[in-house]
CSV table of C-alpha atoms and ligand atoms in Angstrom, one decimal:
chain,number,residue,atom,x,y,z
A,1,UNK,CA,-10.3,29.3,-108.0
A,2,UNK,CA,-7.0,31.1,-107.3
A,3,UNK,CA,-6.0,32.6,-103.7
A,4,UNK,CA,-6.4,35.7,-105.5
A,5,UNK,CA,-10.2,35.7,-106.5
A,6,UNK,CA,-11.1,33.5,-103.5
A,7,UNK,CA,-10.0,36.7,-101.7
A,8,UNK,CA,-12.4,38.8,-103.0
A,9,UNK,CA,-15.2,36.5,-102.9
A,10,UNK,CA,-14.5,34.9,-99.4
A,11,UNK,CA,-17.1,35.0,-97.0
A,12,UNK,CA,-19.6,37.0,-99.5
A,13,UNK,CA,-23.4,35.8,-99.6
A,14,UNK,CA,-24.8,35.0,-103.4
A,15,UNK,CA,-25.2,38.1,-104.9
A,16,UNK,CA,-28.9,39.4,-104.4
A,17,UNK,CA,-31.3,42.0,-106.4
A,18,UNK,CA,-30.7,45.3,-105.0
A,19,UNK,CA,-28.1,44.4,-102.0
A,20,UNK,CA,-24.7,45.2,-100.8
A,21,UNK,CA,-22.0,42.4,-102.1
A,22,UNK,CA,-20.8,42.5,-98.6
A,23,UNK,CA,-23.5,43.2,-96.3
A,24,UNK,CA,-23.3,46.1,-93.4
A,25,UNK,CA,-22.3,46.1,-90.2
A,26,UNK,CA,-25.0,44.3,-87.7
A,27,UNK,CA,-24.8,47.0,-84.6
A,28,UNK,CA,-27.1,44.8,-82.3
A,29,UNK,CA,-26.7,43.6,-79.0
A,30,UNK,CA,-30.0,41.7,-78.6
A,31,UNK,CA,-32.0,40.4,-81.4
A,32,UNK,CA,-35.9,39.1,-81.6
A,33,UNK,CA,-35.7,36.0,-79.6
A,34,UNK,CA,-39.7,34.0,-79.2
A,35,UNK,CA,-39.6,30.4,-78.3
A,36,UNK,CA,-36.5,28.2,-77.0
A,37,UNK,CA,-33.1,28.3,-76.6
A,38,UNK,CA,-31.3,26.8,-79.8
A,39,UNK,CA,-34.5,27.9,-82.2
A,40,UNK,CA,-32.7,31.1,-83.1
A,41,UNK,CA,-29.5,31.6,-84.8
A,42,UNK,CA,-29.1,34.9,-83.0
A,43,UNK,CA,-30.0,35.9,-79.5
A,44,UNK,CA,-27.3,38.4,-77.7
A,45,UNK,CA,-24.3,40.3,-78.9
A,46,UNK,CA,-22.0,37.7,-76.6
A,47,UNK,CA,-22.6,35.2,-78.1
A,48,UNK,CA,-22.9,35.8,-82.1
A,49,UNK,CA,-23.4,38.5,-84.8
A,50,UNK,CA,-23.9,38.1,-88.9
A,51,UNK,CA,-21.4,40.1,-89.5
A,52,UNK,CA,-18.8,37.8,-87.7
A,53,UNK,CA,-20.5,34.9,-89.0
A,54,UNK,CA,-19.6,36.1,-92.8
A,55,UNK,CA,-16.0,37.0,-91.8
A,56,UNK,CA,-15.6,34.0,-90.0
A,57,UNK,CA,-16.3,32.1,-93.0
A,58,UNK,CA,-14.6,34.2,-95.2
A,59,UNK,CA,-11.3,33.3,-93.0
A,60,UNK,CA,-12.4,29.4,-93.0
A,61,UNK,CA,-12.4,29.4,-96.7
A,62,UNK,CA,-9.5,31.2,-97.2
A,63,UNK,CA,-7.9,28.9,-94.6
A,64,UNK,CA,-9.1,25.7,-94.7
A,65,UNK,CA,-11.1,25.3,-91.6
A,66,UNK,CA,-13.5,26.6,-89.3
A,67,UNK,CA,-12.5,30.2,-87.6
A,68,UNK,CA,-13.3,32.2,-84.5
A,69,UNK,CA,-13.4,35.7,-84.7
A,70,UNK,CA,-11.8,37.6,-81.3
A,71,UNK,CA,-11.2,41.3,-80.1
A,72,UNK,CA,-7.8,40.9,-80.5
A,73,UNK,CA,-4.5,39.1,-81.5
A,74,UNK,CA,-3.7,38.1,-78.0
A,75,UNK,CA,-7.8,37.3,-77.4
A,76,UNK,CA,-7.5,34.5,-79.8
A,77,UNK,CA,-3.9,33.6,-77.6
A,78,UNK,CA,-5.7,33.4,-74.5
A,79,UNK,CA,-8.8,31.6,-75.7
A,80,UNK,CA,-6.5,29.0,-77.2
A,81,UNK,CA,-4.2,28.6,-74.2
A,82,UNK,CA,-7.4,28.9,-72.0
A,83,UNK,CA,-8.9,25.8,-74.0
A,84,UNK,CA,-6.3,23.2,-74.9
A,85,UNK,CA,-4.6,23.9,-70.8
A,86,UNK,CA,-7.6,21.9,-69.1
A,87,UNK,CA,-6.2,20.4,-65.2
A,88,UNK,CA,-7.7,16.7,-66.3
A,89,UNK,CA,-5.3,15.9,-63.3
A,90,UNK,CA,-2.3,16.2,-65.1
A,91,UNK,CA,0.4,18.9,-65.5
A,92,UNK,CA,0.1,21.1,-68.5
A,93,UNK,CA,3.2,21.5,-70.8
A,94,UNK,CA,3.7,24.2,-73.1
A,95,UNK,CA,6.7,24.4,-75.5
A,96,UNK,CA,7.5,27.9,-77.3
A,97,UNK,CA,9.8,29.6,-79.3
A,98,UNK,CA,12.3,31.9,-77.4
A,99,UNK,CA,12.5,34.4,-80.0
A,100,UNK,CA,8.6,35.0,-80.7
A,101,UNK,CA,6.1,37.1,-80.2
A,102,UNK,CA,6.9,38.6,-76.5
A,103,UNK,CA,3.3,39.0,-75.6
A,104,UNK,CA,2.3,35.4,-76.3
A,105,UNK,CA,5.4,34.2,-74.1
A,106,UNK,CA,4.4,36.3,-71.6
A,107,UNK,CA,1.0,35.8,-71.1
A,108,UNK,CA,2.6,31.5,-71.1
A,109,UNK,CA,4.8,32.0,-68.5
A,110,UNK,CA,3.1,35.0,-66.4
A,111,UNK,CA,-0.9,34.6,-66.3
A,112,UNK,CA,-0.5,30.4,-67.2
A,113,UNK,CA,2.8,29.9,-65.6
A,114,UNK,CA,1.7,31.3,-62.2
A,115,UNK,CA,-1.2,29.0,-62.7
A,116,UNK,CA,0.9,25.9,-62.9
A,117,UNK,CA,1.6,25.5,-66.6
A,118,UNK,CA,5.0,24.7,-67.2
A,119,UNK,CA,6.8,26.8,-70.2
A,120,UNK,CA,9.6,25.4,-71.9
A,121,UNK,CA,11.4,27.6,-74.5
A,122,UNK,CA,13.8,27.0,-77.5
A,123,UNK,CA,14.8,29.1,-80.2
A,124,UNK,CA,13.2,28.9,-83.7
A,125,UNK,CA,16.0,28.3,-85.6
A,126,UNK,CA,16.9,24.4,-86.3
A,127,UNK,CA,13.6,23.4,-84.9
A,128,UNK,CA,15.2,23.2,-81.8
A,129,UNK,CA,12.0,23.5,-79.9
A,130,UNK,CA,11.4,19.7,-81.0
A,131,UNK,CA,13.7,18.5,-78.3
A,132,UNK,CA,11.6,19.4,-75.7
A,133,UNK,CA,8.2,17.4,-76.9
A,134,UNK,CA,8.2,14.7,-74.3
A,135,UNK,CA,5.3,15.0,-72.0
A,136,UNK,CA,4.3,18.3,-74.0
A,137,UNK,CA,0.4,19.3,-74.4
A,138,UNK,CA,1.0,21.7,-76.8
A,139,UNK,CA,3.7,23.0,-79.3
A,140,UNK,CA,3.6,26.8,-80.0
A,141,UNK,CA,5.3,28.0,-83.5
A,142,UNK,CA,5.6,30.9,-85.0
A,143,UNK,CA,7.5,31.1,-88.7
A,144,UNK,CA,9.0,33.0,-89.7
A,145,UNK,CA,9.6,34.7,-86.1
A,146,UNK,CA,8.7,38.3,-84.9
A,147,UNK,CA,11.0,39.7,-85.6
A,148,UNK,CA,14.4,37.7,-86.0
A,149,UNK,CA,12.8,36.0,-89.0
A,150,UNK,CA,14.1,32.3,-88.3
A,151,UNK,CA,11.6,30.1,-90.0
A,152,UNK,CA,11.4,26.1,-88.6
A,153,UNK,CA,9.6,23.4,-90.4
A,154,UNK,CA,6.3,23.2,-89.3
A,155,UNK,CA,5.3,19.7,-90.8
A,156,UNK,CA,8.1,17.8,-89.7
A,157,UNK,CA,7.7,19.4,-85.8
A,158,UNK,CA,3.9,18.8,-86.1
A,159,UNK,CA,4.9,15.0,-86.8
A,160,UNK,CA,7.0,15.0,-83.9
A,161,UNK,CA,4.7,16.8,-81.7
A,162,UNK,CA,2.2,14.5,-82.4
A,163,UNK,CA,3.8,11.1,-82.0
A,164,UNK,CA,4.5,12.4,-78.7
A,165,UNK,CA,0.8,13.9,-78.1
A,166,UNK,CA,0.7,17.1,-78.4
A,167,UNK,CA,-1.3,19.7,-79.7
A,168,UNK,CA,0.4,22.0,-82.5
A,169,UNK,CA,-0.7,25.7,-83.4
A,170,UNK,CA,0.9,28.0,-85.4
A,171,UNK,CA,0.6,32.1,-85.0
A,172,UNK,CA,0.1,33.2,-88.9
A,173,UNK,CA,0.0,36.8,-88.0
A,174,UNK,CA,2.7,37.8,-90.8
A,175,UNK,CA,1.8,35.2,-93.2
A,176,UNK,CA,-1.8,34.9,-93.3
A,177,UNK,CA,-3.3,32.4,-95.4
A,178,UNK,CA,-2.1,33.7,-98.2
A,179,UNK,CA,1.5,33.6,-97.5
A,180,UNK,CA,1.2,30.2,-95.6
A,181,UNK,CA,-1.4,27.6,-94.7
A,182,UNK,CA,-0.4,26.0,-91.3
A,183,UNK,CA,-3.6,23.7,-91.4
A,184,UNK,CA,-1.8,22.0,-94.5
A,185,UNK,CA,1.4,21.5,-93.1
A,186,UNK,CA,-0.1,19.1,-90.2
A,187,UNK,CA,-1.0,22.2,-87.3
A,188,UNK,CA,-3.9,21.7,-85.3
A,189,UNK,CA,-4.5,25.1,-85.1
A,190,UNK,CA,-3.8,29.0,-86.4
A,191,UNK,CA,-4.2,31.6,-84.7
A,192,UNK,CA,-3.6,35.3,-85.7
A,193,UNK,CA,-3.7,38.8,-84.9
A,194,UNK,CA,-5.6,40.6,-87.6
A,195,UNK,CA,-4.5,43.7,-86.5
A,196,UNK,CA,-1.2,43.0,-89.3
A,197,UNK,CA,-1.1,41.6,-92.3
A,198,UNK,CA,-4.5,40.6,-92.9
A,199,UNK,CA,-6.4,43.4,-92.2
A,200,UNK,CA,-3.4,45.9,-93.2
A,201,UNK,CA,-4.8,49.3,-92.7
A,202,UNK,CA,-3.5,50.2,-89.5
A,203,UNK,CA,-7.0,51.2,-88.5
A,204,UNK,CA,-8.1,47.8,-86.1
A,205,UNK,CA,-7.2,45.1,-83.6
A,206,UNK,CA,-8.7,42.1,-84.3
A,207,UNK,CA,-7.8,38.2,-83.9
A,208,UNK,CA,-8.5,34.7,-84.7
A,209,UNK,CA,-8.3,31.4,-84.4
A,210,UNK,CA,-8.7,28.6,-86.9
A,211,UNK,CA,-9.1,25.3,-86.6
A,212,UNK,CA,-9.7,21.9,-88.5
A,213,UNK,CA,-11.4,20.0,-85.7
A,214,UNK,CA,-15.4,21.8,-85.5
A,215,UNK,CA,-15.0,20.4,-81.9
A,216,UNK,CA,-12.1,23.5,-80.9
A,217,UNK,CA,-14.2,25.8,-82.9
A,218,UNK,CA,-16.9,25.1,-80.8
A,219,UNK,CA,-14.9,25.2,-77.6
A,220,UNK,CA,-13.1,28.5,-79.3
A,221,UNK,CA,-16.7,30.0,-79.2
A,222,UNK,CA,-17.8,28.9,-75.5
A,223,UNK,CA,-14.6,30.3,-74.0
A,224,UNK,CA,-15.3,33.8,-76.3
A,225,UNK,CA,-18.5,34.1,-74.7
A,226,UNK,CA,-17.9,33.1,-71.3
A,227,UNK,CA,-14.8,35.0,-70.9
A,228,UNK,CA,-16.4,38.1,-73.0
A,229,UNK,CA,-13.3,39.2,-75.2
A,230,UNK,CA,-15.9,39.7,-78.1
A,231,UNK,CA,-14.9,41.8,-81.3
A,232,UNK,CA,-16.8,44.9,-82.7
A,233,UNK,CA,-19.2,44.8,-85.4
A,234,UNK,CA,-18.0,47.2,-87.2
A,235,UNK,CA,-13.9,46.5,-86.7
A,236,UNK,CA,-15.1,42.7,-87.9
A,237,UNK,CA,-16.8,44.3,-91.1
A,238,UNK,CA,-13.4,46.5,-92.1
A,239,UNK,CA,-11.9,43.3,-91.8
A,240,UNK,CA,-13.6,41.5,-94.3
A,241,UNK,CA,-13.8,44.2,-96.2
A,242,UNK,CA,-10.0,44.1,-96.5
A,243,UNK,CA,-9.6,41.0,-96.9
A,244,UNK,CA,-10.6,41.8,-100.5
A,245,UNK,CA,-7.5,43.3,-101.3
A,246,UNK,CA,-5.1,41.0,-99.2
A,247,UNK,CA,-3.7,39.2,-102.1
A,248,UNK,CA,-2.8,42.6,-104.2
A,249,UNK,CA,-1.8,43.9,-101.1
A,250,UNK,CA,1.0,41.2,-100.4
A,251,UNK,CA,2.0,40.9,-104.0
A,252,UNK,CA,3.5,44.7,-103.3
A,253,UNK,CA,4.5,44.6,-99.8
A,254,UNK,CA,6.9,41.4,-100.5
A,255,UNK,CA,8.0,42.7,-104.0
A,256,UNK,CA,9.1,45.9,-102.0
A,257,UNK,CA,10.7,43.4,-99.3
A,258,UNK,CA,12.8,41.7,-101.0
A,259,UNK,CA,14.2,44.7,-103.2
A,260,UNK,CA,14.3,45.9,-99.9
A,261,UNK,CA,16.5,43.4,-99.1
A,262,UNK,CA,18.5,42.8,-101.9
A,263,UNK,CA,19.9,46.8,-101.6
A,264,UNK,CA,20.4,46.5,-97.9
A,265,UNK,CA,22.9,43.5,-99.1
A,266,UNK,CA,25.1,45.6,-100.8
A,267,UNK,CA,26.2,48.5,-98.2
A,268,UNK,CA,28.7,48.8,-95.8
A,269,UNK,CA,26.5,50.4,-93.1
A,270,UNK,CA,24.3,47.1,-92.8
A,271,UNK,CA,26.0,44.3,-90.4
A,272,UNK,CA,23.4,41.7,-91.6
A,273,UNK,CA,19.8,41.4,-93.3
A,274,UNK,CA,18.0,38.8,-93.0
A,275,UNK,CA,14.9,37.7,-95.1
A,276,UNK,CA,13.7,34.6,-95.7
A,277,UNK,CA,12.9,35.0,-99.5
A,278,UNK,CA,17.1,35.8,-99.9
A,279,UNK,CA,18.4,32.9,-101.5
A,280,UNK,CA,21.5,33.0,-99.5
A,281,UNK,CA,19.3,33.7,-96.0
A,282,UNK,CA,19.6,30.6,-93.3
A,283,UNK,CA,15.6,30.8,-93.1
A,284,UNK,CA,15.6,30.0,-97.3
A,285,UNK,CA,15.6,26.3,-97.5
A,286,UNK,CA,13.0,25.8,-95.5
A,287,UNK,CA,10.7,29.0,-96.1
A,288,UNK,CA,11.1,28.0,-100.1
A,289,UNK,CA,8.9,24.5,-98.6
A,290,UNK,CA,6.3,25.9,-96.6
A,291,UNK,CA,5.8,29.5,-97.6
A,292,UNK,CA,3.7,30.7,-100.5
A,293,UNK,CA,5.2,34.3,-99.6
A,294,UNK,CA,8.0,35.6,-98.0
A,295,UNK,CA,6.6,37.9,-96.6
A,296,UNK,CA,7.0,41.8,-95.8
A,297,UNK,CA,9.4,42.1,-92.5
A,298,UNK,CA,12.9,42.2,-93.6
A,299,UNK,CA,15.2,42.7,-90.0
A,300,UNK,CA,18.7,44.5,-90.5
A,301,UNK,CA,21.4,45.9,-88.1
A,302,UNK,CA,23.3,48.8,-88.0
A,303,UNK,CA,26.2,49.4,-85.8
A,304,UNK,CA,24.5,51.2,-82.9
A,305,UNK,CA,21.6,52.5,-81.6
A,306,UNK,CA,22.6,55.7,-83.0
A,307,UNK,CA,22.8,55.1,-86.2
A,308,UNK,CA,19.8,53.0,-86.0
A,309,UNK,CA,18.3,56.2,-85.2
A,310,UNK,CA,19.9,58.1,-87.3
A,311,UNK,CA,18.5,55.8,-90.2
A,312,UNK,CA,15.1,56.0,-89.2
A,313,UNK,CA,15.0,59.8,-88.9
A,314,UNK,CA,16.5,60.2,-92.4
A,315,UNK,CA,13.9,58.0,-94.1
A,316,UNK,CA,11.4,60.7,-95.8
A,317,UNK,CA,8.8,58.0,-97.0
A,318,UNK,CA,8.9,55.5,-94.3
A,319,UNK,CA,7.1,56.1,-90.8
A,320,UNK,CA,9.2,55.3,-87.8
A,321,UNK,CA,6.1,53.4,-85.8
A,322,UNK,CA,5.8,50.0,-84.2
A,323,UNK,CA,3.8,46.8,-85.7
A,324,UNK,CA,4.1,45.2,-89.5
A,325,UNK,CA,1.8,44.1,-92.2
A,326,UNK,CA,0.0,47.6,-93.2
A,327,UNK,CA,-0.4,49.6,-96.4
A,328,UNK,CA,2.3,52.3,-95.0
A,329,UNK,CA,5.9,51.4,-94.7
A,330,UNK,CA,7.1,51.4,-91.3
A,331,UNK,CA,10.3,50.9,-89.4
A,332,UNK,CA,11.6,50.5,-85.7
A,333,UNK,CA,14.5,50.0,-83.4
A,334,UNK,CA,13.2,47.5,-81.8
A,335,UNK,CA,15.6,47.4,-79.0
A,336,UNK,CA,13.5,50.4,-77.2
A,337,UNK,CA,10.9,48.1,-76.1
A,338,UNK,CA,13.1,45.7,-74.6
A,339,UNK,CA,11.4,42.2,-74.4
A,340,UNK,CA,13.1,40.7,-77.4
A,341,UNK,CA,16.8,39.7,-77.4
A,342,UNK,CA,18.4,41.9,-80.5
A,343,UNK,CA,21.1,44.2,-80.8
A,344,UNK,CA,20.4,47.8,-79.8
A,345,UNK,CA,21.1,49.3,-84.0
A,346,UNK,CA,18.6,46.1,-85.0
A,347,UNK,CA,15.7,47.8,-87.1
A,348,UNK,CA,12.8,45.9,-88.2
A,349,UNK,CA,11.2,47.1,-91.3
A,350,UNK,CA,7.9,46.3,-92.7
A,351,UNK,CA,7.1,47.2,-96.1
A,352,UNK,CA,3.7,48.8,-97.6
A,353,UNK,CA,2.1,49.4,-101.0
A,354,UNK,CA,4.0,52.6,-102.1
A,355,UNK,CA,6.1,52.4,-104.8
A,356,UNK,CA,8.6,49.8,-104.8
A,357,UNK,CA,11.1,52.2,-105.8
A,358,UNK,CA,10.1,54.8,-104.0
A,359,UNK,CA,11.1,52.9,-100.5
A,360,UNK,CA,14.2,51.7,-101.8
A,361,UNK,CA,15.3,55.1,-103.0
A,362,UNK,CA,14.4,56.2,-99.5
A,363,UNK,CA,15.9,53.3,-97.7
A,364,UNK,CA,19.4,54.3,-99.8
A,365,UNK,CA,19.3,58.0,-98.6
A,366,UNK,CA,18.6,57.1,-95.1
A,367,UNK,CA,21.9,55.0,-95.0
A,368,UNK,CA,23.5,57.7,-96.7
A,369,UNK,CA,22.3,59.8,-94.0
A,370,UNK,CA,24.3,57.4,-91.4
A,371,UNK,CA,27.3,57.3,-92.9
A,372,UNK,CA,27.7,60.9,-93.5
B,1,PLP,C1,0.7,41.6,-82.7
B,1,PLP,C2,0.9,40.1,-82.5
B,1,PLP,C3,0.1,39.4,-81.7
B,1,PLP,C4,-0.9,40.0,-80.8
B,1,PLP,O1,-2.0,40.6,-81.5
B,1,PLP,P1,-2.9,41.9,-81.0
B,1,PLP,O2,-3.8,42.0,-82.1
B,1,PLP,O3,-1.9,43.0,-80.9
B,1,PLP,O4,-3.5,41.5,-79.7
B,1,PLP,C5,0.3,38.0,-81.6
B,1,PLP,N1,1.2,37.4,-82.4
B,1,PLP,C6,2.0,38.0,-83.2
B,1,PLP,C7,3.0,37.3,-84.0
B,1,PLP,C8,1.9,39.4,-83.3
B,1,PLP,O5,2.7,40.1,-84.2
């Protein structure tokens, strides 16, 4: 079967006489429990539900491993940094991008780093952070990156990483597994914040992690219901109910991107674009390996924070908000948060399902708007 019809069908029980295709939300926190301990498949809300068990296997399938389901994005961070970090006597190394995801870096060097975990950072681009393997416990990666959009090559750092020992995950949160299967390329582990791409409707944060080895898994779930960072029911059902239409969803948002793109090229207001799906983009070579998709960030800059502005009030379609990955265009300067190192008229732009030329129509009249 194609990504597109395991989509739908992912994590669905056999169709039965007179029931739901996907079945309801479980809303329980205890469930009836006689006899021993390991007799029952459920027993308390901590430590399992149905209705994460079906999404978890949904996300398994569609990923090629075995998944664990958390409250959020940076949940499924912690639980993985939590787990591979053990003291066995020795000091824990972890090497990350310096352009990711700020949250995950900071959650490495603050919480972890004050705890005696040693962060060592290199940029994306060039798989640079493949210098700094030796004596490494773990190799973050994140391609392309949030949101300069470098891209590295994830199974020729997993090769290094691993001759020198160490662990390799990938965050997947733009991708998803059906714009890129990490597990395939030689990671470890993927982890994700569902609260993007995958889940799409801007209506949920959710995370997880996936893993080849049933041994993490396992270890994934004991940390989840130790430390308590459990999902909701009902968020973990509009999840998989999503995930139905992940593959239509995509085929839209990175049609949109790279027209997107392609008419950003082409004006004088823009000082670059970058996309990895571009030909002509640095990211290309190796995105056109690795990547089903391109995805549906495309990062520009303008000349200043004023006319990044400027831009972004103009548009009459897209939203100005924060975060990528859903149904509604959105945009940002992304420089107002601080955190990431990008020029103060940078905009990151994540396209939706509108029309395709719809957004670009808008995204012409907003620059129009700037240079007037
Ligand atoms: C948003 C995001 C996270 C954190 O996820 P939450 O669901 O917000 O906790 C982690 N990694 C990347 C790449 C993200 O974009």
């Amino acid at each position: 079967m194609r990504d597109g019809s395991r989509a739908v069908w992912a994590g669905l029980p056999p169709v039965s006489q007179g029931e739901p295709f996907l079945p309801g939300p479980v809303l329980a926190s205890v469930y009836g429990f006689r006899g021993d301990v390991g007799t029952s498949p459920y027993t308390y809300g901590r430590y399992h539900n149905p209705t994460w068990t079906n999404f978890e296997r949904a996300l398994g399938d569609l990923e090629g491993g075995h998944t664990v389901v958390f409250s959020s994005g940076l949940a499924a961070v912690t639980a993985v940094l939590g787990v591979v970090l053990q003291p066995d006597g020795k000091r824990n190394v972890v090497v990350m991008p310096s352009d990711g995801y700020y949250g995950a870096r900071a959650l490495a060097e603050g919480f972890f780093g004050s705890r005696g975990i040693e962060v060592r950072k290199a940029p994306t681009a060039g798989d640079a952070q493949g210098k700094l393997l030796d004596g490494a416990t773990l190799l973050w990666i994140e391609t392309p990156t949030n949101p300069g959009l470098d891209v590295c090559d994830i199974r020729a750092l997993a090769e290094e990483a691993h001759a020198k020992g160490a662990l390799v995950i990938v965050d997947n949160s733009s991708s998803t597994a059906l714009g890129q299967r990490p597990l395939e390329l030689g990671a470890d582990l993927v982890v994700s914040s569902d609260s993007k791409s995958l889940t799409g409707h801007s209506d949920l944060i959710l995370g997880h992690v996936t893993t080849k080895e049933e041994g993490w898994a396992k270890k994934m779930q004991e940390f989840r219901s130790q430390q308590g960072a459990v999902p909701g029911p009902l968020e973990v059902w509009l999840a998989h109910r999503s995930i139905a239409t992940l593959d239509l969803r995509l085929e839209r948002q990175c049609a949109t991107a790279l027209e997107v793109a392609k008419a950003l090229k082409g004006r004088r207001e823009v000082k670059y674009v970058r996309y990895p799906g571009l030909a002509e983009d640095p990211s290309h070579q190796v995105a056109a390996k690795q990547m089903i998709r391109y995805g549906q960030i495309v990062s520009f800059v303008l000349a200043d924070a004023t006319a990044a502005d400027r831009f972004l009030n103009s548009c009459k379609l897209v939203v100005t908000a924060t975060s990528f990955g859903g149904v509604h265009t959105t945009a940002e300067r992304r420089s107002r948060w601080g955190g990431d190192a990008v020029a103060p008229g940078f905009i990151r732009f994540s396209t939706g399902c509108e029309d395709t030329a719809d957004i670009v129509d808008d995204v012409l009249q907003a620059l129009d708007a700037v240079s007037r």
